[in-house]
PDB file of C-alpha atoms and ligand atoms in Angstrom:
ATOM      1  CA  MET A 152       0.000   0.000   0.000  1.00 83.00           C
ATOM      2  CA  SER A 153       1.265   3.446  -0.847  1.00 95.00           C
ATOM      3  CA  ILE A 154       1.144   6.402   1.512  1.00 98.00           C
ATOM      4  CA  SER A 155      -1.580   8.057  -0.538  1.00 98.00           C
ATOM      5  CA  GLU A 156      -3.688   4.882  -0.487  1.00 98.00           C
ATOM      6  CA  ASN A 157      -3.218   4.613   3.264  1.00 98.00           C
ATOM      7  CA  LEU A 158      -4.252   8.213   3.743  1.00 98.00           C
ATOM      8  CA  ALA A 159      -7.309   7.777   1.550  1.00 98.00           C
ATOM      9  CA  ARG A 160      -8.394   4.666   3.440  1.00 97.00           C
ATOM     10  CA  ILE A 161      -7.914   6.239   6.871  1.00 97.00           C
ATOM     11  CA  SER A 162      -9.618   9.495   5.886  1.00 97.00           C
ATOM     12  CA  GLN A 163     -12.560   7.504   4.641  1.00 97.00           C
ATOM     13  CA  GLN A 164     -12.770   5.572   7.931  1.00 97.00           C
ATOM     14  CA  ILE A 165     -12.602   8.797   9.917  1.00 97.00           C
ATOM     15  CA  GLN A 166     -15.378  10.275   7.852  1.00 97.00           C
ATOM     16  CA  GLN A 167     -17.511   7.185   8.271  1.00 97.00           C
ATOM     17  CA  PHE A 168     -17.067   7.000  12.064  1.00 97.00           C
ATOM     18  CA  ALA A 169     -17.646  10.746  12.373  1.00 97.00           C
ATOM     19  CA  GLN A 170     -20.829  10.606  10.311  1.00 96.00           C
ATOM     20  CA  GLN A 171     -22.133   7.741  12.432  1.00 95.00           C
ATOM     21  CA  THR A 172     -21.860  10.025  15.435  1.00 93.00           C
ATOM     22  CA  GLY A 173     -23.274  13.004  13.567  1.00 93.00           C
ATOM     23  CA  ARG A 174     -20.047  14.992  13.437  1.00 91.00           C
ATOM     24  CA  ASP A 175     -17.918  16.564  10.757  1.00 89.00           C
ATOM     25  CA  ASN A 176     -15.025  18.028  12.732  1.00 90.00           C
ATOM     26  CA  VAL A 177     -12.574  15.141  13.078  1.00 97.00           C
ATOM     27  CA  ARG A 178      -9.097  15.844  11.744  1.00 98.00           C
ATOM     28  CA  LEU A 179      -6.215  13.509  10.987  1.00 98.00           C
ATOM     29  CA  LEU A 180      -2.765  14.195  12.391  1.00 98.00           C
ATOM     30  CA  ALA A 181      -0.163  12.213  10.438  1.00 98.00           C
ATOM     31  CA  VAL A 182       2.501  11.141  12.923  1.00 98.00           C
ATOM     32  CA  SER A 183       5.735  11.249  10.953  1.00 98.00           C
ATOM     33  CA  LYS A 184       8.298  10.693  13.710  1.00 97.00           C
ATOM     34  CA  THR A 185      11.376   8.756  12.549  1.00 96.00           C
ATOM     35  CA  LYS A 186      10.126   8.896   8.944  1.00 96.00           C
ATOM     36  CA  PRO A 187      12.186  10.547   6.177  1.00 97.00           C
ATOM     37  CA  VAL A 188      11.172  13.754   4.402  1.00 98.00           C
ATOM     38  CA  GLU A 189      10.540  11.794   1.197  1.00 97.00           C
ATOM     39  CA  MET A 190       7.618  10.031   2.890  1.00 98.00           C
ATOM     40  CA  ILE A 191       6.255  13.278   4.277  1.00 98.00           C
ATOM     41  CA  GLU A 192       6.507  14.706   0.771  1.00 98.00           C
ATOM     42  CA  GLN A 193       4.301  11.899  -0.530  1.00 98.00           C
ATOM     43  CA  ALA A 194       1.746  12.583   2.188  1.00 98.00           C
ATOM     44  CA  ILE A 195       1.746  16.303   1.356  1.00 98.00           C
ATOM     45  CA  TYR A 196       1.309  15.457  -2.303  1.00 98.00           C
ATOM     46  CA  ALA A 197      -1.735  13.377  -1.314  1.00 98.00           C
ATOM     47  CA  GLY A 198      -3.213  16.393   0.456  1.00 97.00           C
ATOM     48  CA  GLN A 199      -2.169  15.879   4.078  1.00 98.00           C
ATOM     49  CA  ARG A 200      -1.203  19.097   5.885  1.00 98.00           C
ATOM     50  CA  ALA A 201      -0.947  18.363   9.631  1.00 98.00           C
ATOM     51  CA  PHE A 202       2.053  16.385  10.926  1.00 98.00           C
ATOM     52  CA  GLY A 203       3.090  15.239  14.392  1.00 98.00           C
ATOM     53  CA  GLU A 204       6.680  14.904  15.587  1.00 98.00           C
ATOM     54  CA  ASN A 205       8.005  13.569  18.924  1.00 97.00           C
ATOM     55  CA  TYR A 206      11.643  14.616  18.896  1.00 97.00           C
ATOM     56  CA  VAL A 207      12.551  18.289  18.912  1.00 98.00           C
ATOM     57  CA  GLN A 208      15.659  18.248  16.741  1.00 97.00           C
ATOM     58  CA  GLU A 209      14.200  15.890  14.148  1.00 97.00           C
ATOM     59  CA  GLY A 210      11.028  17.952  13.978  1.00 98.00           C
ATOM     60  CA  VAL A 211      12.876  21.235  13.566  1.00 98.00           C
ATOM     61  CA  GLU A 212      14.929  19.802  10.694  1.00 98.00           C
ATOM     62  CA  LYS A 213      11.789  18.657   8.879  1.00 98.00           C
ATOM     63  CA  ILE A 214      10.043  21.984   9.431  1.00 98.00           C
ATOM     64  CA  ALA A 215      13.073  23.739   7.915  1.00 98.00           C
ATOM     65  CA  TYR A 216      13.092  21.346   4.969  1.00 98.00           C
ATOM     66  CA  PHE A 217       9.449  22.141   4.168  1.00 98.00           C
ATOM     67  CA  ALA A 218       9.697  25.855   4.969  1.00 97.00           C
ATOM     68  CA  LYS A 219       8.563  26.834   1.462  1.00 97.00           C
ATOM     69  CA  THR A 220       5.541  24.535   1.385  1.00 97.00           C
ATOM     70  CA  PRO A 221       2.444  26.574   2.284  1.00 96.00           C
ATOM     71  CA  ASP A 222      -0.210  25.710   4.874  1.00 97.00           C
ATOM     72  CA  LEU A 223       1.619  22.953   6.709  1.00 98.00           C
ATOM     73  CA  GLU A 224       0.843  22.536  10.394  1.00 98.00           C
ATOM     74  CA  TRP A 225       3.452  21.021  12.729  1.00 98.00           C
ATOM     75  CA  HIS A 226       2.423  19.524  16.057  1.00 98.00           C
ATOM     76  CA  PHE A 227       4.892  18.639  18.777  1.00 98.00           C
ATOM     77  CA  ILE A 228       3.503  15.499  20.463  1.00 98.00           C
ATOM     78  CA  GLY A 229       6.443  14.170  22.506  1.00 97.00           C
ATOM     79  CA  PRO A 230       7.548  14.810  26.077  1.00 96.00           C
ATOM     80  CA  LEU A 231       9.339  18.149  26.348  1.00 97.00           C
ATOM     81  CA  GLN A 232      12.189  19.052  28.693  1.00 94.00           C
ATOM     82  CA  SER A 233      12.480  22.661  29.730  1.00 95.00           C
ATOM     83  CA  ASN A 234      15.873  23.092  28.033  1.00 95.00           C
ATOM     84  CA  LYS A 235      14.247  22.325  24.650  1.00 97.00           C
ATOM     85  CA  THR A 236      11.263  24.661  24.855  1.00 98.00           C
ATOM     86  CA  ARG A 237      12.844  27.404  22.747  1.00 98.00           C
ATOM     87  CA  LEU A 238      13.052  25.269  19.602  1.00 98.00           C
ATOM     88  CA  VAL A 239       9.430  24.234  19.968  1.00 98.00           C
ATOM     89  CA  ALA A 240       8.318  27.831  20.599  1.00 98.00           C
ATOM     90  CA  GLU A 241      10.228  29.077  17.565  1.00 98.00           C
ATOM     91  CA  HIS A 242       9.282  26.429  15.031  1.00 98.00           C
ATOM     92  CA  PHE A 243       6.136  24.456  15.795  1.00 98.00           C
ATOM     93  CA  ASP A 244       2.496  25.555  15.366  1.00 98.00           C
ATOM     94  CA  TRP A 245       1.074  23.359  18.118  1.00 99.00           C
ATOM     95  CA  ILE A 246       2.251  21.559  21.217  1.00 98.00           C
ATOM     96  CA  GLN A 247      -0.003  18.789  22.508  1.00 98.00           C
ATOM     97  CA  THR A 248       1.921  17.718  25.600  1.00 98.00           C
ATOM     98  CA  VAL A 249       1.921  20.627  28.036  1.00 98.00           C
ATOM     99  CA  ASP A 250       1.620  19.314  31.583  1.00 97.00           C
ATOM    100  CA  ARG A 251       3.509  21.887  33.656  1.00 96.00           C
ATOM    101  CA  LEU A 252       3.139  25.616  34.126  1.00 98.00           C
ATOM    102  CA  LYS A 253       6.894  26.105  33.947  1.00 98.00           C
ATOM    103  CA  ILE A 254       7.003  24.678  30.412  1.00 98.00           C
ATOM    104  CA  ALA A 255       4.025  26.779  29.345  1.00 98.00           C
ATOM    105  CA  GLU A 256       5.598  29.970  30.723  1.00 98.00           C
ATOM    106  CA  ARG A 257       8.849  29.337  28.901  1.00 98.00           C
ATOM    107  CA  LEU A 258       7.020  28.609  25.645  1.00 98.00           C
ATOM    108  CA  SER A 259       5.054  31.847  25.925  1.00 98.00           C
ATOM    109  CA  VAL A 260       8.153  33.954  26.615  1.00 98.00           C
ATOM    110  CA  GLN A 261      10.096  32.260  23.821  1.00 98.00           C
ATOM    111  CA  ARG A 262       7.373  32.396  21.166  1.00 98.00           C
ATOM    112  CA  PRO A 263       8.501  34.895  18.507  1.00 98.00           C
ATOM    113  CA  VAL A 264       6.173  37.916  18.473  1.00 96.00           C
ATOM    114  CA  ASP A 265       5.874  37.899  14.679  1.00 96.00           C
ATOM    115  CA  LYS A 266       4.274  34.446  14.810  1.00 97.00           C
ATOM    116  CA  ALA A 267       0.717  33.557  15.737  1.00 97.00           C
ATOM    117  CA  PRO A 268       0.351  32.352  19.322  1.00 98.00           C
ATOM    118  CA  LEU A 269       1.463  28.760  19.857  1.00 98.00           C
ATOM    119  CA  ASN A 270      -1.561  26.458  20.024  1.00 98.00           C
ATOM    120  CA  VAL A 271      -1.558  24.387  23.203  1.00 98.00           C
ATOM    121  CA  LEU A 272      -3.216  21.196  24.358  1.00 98.00           C
ATOM    122  CA  ILE A 273      -2.941  20.084  27.958  1.00 98.00           C
ATOM    123  CA  GLN A 274      -1.940  16.443  28.255  1.00 98.00           C
ATOM    124  CA  ILE A 275      -4.049  14.479  30.727  1.00 98.00           C
ATOM    125  CA  ASN A 276      -2.803  11.318  32.396  1.00 97.00           C
ATOM    126  CA  ILE A 277      -6.131   9.546  32.012  1.00 96.00           C
ATOM    127  CA  SER A 278      -5.464   5.869  32.661  1.00 90.00           C
ATOM    128  CA  ASP A 279      -1.814   5.155  33.251  1.00 73.00           C
ATOM    129  CA  GLU A 280      -0.879   6.317  36.726  1.00 71.00           C
ATOM    130  CA  ASP A 281       2.701   5.162  36.261  1.00 77.00           C
ATOM    131  CA  SER A 282       3.293   7.448  33.302  1.00 78.00           C
ATOM    132  CA  LYS A 283       5.192  10.602  34.079  1.00 78.00           C
ATOM    133  CA  SER A 284       3.477  12.434  31.236  1.00 92.00           C
ATOM    134  CA  GLY A 285       0.264  14.344  31.702  1.00 96.00           C
ATOM    135  CA  ILE A 286      -1.470  15.913  34.673  1.00 96.00           C
ATOM    136  CA  ALA A 287      -4.132  14.359  36.858  1.00 96.00           C
ATOM    137  CA  PRO A 288      -7.685  15.256  35.761  1.00 96.00           C
ATOM    138  CA  GLU A 289      -8.256  17.229  38.993  1.00 96.00           C
ATOM    139  CA  GLN A 290      -5.464  19.626  38.022  1.00 97.00           C
ATOM    140  CA  MET A 291      -6.895  20.476  34.617  1.00 98.00           C
ATOM    141  CA  LEU A 292      -8.852  23.618  35.425  1.00 98.00           C
ATOM    142  CA  SER A 293      -6.138  25.297  37.473  1.00 98.00           C
ATOM    143  CA  LEU A 294      -3.449  24.667  34.840  1.00 98.00           C
ATOM    144  CA  ALA A 295      -5.840  25.768  32.090  1.00 98.00           C
ATOM    145  CA  LYS A 296      -6.534  29.007  33.920  1.00 98.00           C
ATOM    146  CA  GLN A 297      -2.833  29.761  34.186  1.00 98.00           C
ATOM    147  CA  ILE A 298      -2.110  28.888  30.545  1.00 98.00           C
ATOM    148  CA  TYR A 299      -5.044  30.990  29.439  1.00 97.00           C
ATOM    149  CA  GLN A 300      -3.331  34.081  30.908  1.00 97.00           C
ATOM    150  CA  LEU A 301      -0.104  33.601  28.940  1.00 98.00           C
ATOM    151  CA  PRO A 302      -0.004  36.068  26.043  1.00 97.00           C
ATOM    152  CA  HIS A 303       1.765  34.043  23.373  1.00 98.00           C
ATOM    153  CA  LEU A 304      -0.072  30.776  23.886  1.00 98.00           C
ATOM    154  CA  ARG A 305      -3.537  29.849  22.729  1.00 98.00           C
ATOM    155  CA  LEU A 306      -5.209  27.102  24.722  1.00 98.00           C
ATOM    156  CA  ARG A 307      -7.143  24.848  22.325  1.00 98.00           C
ATOM    157  CA  GLY A 308      -7.991  21.751  24.354  1.00 98.00           C
ATOM    158  CA  LEU A 309      -6.795  18.407  25.643  1.00 98.00           C
ATOM    159  CA  MET A 310      -4.711  15.443  24.583  1.00 98.00           C
ATOM    160  CA  ALA A 311      -4.391  11.943  26.042  1.00 98.00           C
ATOM    161  CA  ILE A 312      -2.636   8.660  25.402  1.00 96.00           C
ATOM    162  CA  PRO A 313      -4.865   6.118  27.177  1.00 95.00           C
ATOM    163  CA  LYS A 314      -3.443   2.779  28.192  1.00 93.00           C
ATOM    164  CA  PRO A 315      -3.846   0.402  25.218  1.00 93.00           C
ATOM    165  CA  GLU A 316      -6.955  -1.797  25.411  1.00 94.00           C
ATOM    166  CA  SER A 317      -8.275  -4.036  22.638  1.00 95.00           C
ATOM    167  CA  ASP A 318     -11.902  -4.188  23.750  1.00 97.00           C
ATOM    168  CA  PRO A 319     -13.903  -1.106  22.659  1.00 96.00           C
ATOM    169  CA  GLN A 320     -15.896  -1.061  25.907  1.00 97.00           C
ATOM    170  CA  GLN A 321     -12.647  -0.948  27.885  1.00 96.00           C
ATOM    171  CA  GLN A 322     -11.234   1.717  25.565  1.00 97.00           C
ATOM    172  CA  LYS A 323     -14.265   3.887  26.159  1.00 97.00           C
ATOM    173  CA  ILE A 324     -13.812   4.062  29.931  1.00 97.00           C
ATOM    174  CA  ALA A 325     -10.821   6.385  29.624  1.00 97.00           C
ATOM    175  CA  LEU A 326     -12.024   8.029  26.413  1.00 98.00           C
ATOM    176  CA  SER A 327     -15.366   9.058  27.883  1.00 98.00           C
ATOM    177  CA  LYS A 328     -13.610  10.477  30.951  1.00 98.00           C
ATOM    178  CA  MET A 329     -11.673  12.635  28.504  1.00 98.00           C
ATOM    179  CA  GLN A 330     -14.911  13.667  26.827  1.00 98.00           C
ATOM    180  CA  GLN A 331     -16.292  14.856  30.172  1.00 98.00           C
ATOM    181  CA  LEU A 332     -13.127  16.802  30.964  1.00 98.00           C
ATOM    182  CA  PHE A 333     -13.250  18.392  27.539  1.00 98.00           C
ATOM    183  CA  ASP A 334     -16.874  19.428  28.068  1.00 98.00           C
ATOM    184  CA  ARG A 335     -15.916  21.087  31.350  1.00 98.00           C
ATOM    185  CA  LEU A 336     -13.002  22.910  29.758  1.00 98.00           C
ATOM    186  CA  GLN A 337     -15.239  24.124  26.932  1.00 98.00           C
ATOM    187  CA  ALA A 338     -17.778  25.387  29.434  1.00 98.00           C
ATOM    188  CA  GLU A 339     -15.118  27.402  31.288  1.00 98.00           C
ATOM    189  CA  PHE A 340     -13.026  28.886  28.474  1.00 98.00           C
ATOM    190  CA  ASP A 341     -13.508  30.342  25.014  1.00 97.00           C
ATOM    191  CA  GLY A 342     -11.739  28.902  21.989  1.00 97.00           C
ATOM    192  CA  ILE A 343     -11.552  25.294  23.161  1.00 98.00           C
ATOM    193  CA  ASP A 344     -12.081  23.160  20.059  1.00 98.00           C
ATOM    194  CA  THR A 345      -9.605  20.289  20.058  1.00 98.00           C
ATOM    195  CA  LEU A 346      -9.726  16.921  21.781  1.00 98.00           C
ATOM    196  CA  SER A 347      -6.732  14.926  20.570  1.00 98.00           C
ATOM    197  CA  MET A 348      -7.199  11.216  21.221  1.00 98.00           C
ATOM    198  CA  GLY A 349      -7.413   8.051  19.191  1.00 97.00           C
ATOM    199  CA  MET A 350      -4.640   6.124  17.500  1.00 95.00           C
ATOM    200  CA  SER A 351      -4.796   3.194  15.075  1.00 91.00           C
ATOM    201  CA  ASP A 352      -6.339   0.696  17.492  1.00 92.00           C
ATOM    202  CA  ASP A 353      -8.879   2.926  19.223  1.00 96.00           C
ATOM    203  CA  MET A 354      -9.758   5.373  16.470  1.00 96.00           C
ATOM    204  CA  GLN A 355     -13.418   4.402  16.229  1.00 96.00           C
ATOM    205  CA  SER A 356     -13.972   4.451  20.003  1.00 97.00           C
ATOM    206  CA  ALA A 357     -12.192   7.791  20.274  1.00 98.00           C
ATOM    207  CA  ILE A 358     -14.339   9.394  17.590  1.00 98.00           C
ATOM    208  CA  GLU A 359     -17.475   7.994  19.220  1.00 97.00           C
ATOM    209  CA  CYS A 360     -16.309   9.654  22.458  1.00 98.00           C
ATOM    210  CA  GLY A 361     -15.896  13.062  20.873  1.00 98.00           C
ATOM    211  CA  SER A 362     -12.314  13.105  19.586  1.00 98.00           C
ATOM    212  CA  THR A 363     -11.679  15.930  17.123  1.00 98.00           C
ATOM    213  CA  MET A 364      -8.177  14.832  16.173  1.00 98.00           C
ATOM    214  CA  VAL A 365      -6.831  11.320  15.732  1.00 98.00           C
ATOM    215  CA  ARG A 366      -3.074  10.740  15.638  1.00 98.00           C
ATOM    216  CA  ILE A 367      -2.002   8.028  13.225  1.00 98.00           C
ATOM    217  CA  GLY A 368       1.549   7.005  12.325  1.00 97.00           C
ATOM    218  CA  THR A 369       2.159   3.376  11.453  1.00 95.00           C
ATOM    219  CA  ALA A 370      -1.020   2.907   9.426  1.00 95.00           C
ATOM    220  CA  ILE A 371       0.083   5.744   7.131  1.00 97.00           C
ATOM    221  CA  PHE A 372       3.856   5.409   6.948  1.00 96.00           C
ATOM    222  CA  GLY A 373       4.439   1.762   7.941  1.00 94.00           C
ATOM    223  CA  THR A 374       6.300   0.435  10.963  1.00 92.00           C
ATOM    224  CA  ARG A 375       9.058   2.598  12.321  1.00 88.00           C
ATOM    225  CA  ASP A 376      12.649   1.743  11.496  1.00 73.00           C
ATOM    226  CA  TYR A 377      14.131   2.113  14.919  1.00 64.00           C
ATOM    227  CA  PRO A 378      12.645   1.375  18.325  1.00 56.00           C
ATOM    228  CA  THR A 379      11.059   4.371  19.989  1.00 52.00           C
ATOM    229  CA  LYS A 380      11.356   2.981  23.534  1.00 49.00           C
ATOM    230  CA  ASN A 381       8.677   4.103  25.891  1.00 47.00           C
ATOM    231  CA  LEU A 382       7.655   7.305  24.176  1.00 49.00           C
ATOM    232  CA  ALA A 383       5.359   8.456  26.916  1.00 47.00           C
ATOM    233  CA  ASN A 384       8.228   8.590  29.393  1.00 43.00           C
ATOM    234  CA  SER A 385      11.446   9.054  27.476  1.00 43.00           C
ATOM    235  CA  ALA A 386      13.027  12.451  27.060  1.00 44.00           C
ATOM    236  CA  ALA A 387      12.495  14.250  23.758  1.00 42.00           C
TER     237      ALA A 387
HETATM  238  C1  PLP B 160       3.798   7.631  17.865  1.00 79.12           C
HETATM  239  C2  PLP B 160       2.595   8.324  18.367  1.00 79.12           C
HETATM  240  C3  PLP B 160       1.359   8.177  17.711  1.00 79.12           C
HETATM  241  C4  PLP B 160       1.151   7.288  16.490  1.00 79.12           C
HETATM  242  O1  PLP B 160       1.367   5.965  16.817  1.00 79.12           O
HETATM  243  P1  PLP B 160       1.186   4.811  15.711  1.00 79.12           P
HETATM  244  O2  PLP B 160       1.100   3.581  16.528  1.00 79.12           O
HETATM  245  O3  PLP B 160       2.402   4.833  14.853  1.00 79.12           O
HETATM  246  O4  PLP B 160      -0.033   5.087  14.924  1.00 79.12           O
HETATM  247  C5  PLP B 160       0.283   8.892  18.221  1.00 79.12           C
HETATM  248  N1  PLP B 160       0.398   9.698  19.285  1.00 79.12           N
HETATM  249  C6  PLP B 160       1.569   9.853  19.935  1.00 79.12           C
HETATM  250  C7  PLP B 160       1.639  10.763  21.111  1.00 79.12           C
HETATM  251  C8  PLP B 160       2.703   9.178  19.501  1.00 79.12           C
HETATM  252  O5  PLP B 160       3.855   9.334  20.155  1.00 79.12           O
END
């Protein structure tokens, strides 16, 4: 299967699941981490515009490579250490993994003033208590309030990486908790429009639970060439 065939198939599935739940606002983030620019080029040629990267340096190099291609949208989706915030603030359009005020403050200060505010999702640790990534659900509103005050950030919503489950009913336990949190956030703040959840194995459940952005890598680009360790916990 080619990248364009994969994209067409996945887009069609997204559309079908979204229609079944009466929605039309589900976007596809193509997760291109570890994949070469030639593959990203094929995806762009097939019409894909939003890409997710986990490693700061690799992401920055790809963004530079495609600097002349219009309308691309780059999402940072990996764990971020505070000594790497500047590169994310200067180059990416979105960061989906904010889980500390300190990181958010640095990103806001370091965001170049000639760029649009950096779009931010708060990462919630929804089912995996051992993971170091993401905040506890109870902390969402207070962190959101603080991020909302930062001038060069734009809070857009929430992101989660639920513990993998194969049974849809099990998947939906964490996913529907996220849906409730998202509803609360939307009720409290303006401009909240993005709930990033759903990967290859839980895409349908995630869309049924209100996801507005699914993050898909392997099903588009094939299996990754080198092991990515435990991405939720490793340093970017
Ligand atoms: C790698 C990654 C994905 C995509 O995973 P695949 O299994 O390749 O589809 C989605 N979200 C995050 C946060 C990731 O790190």
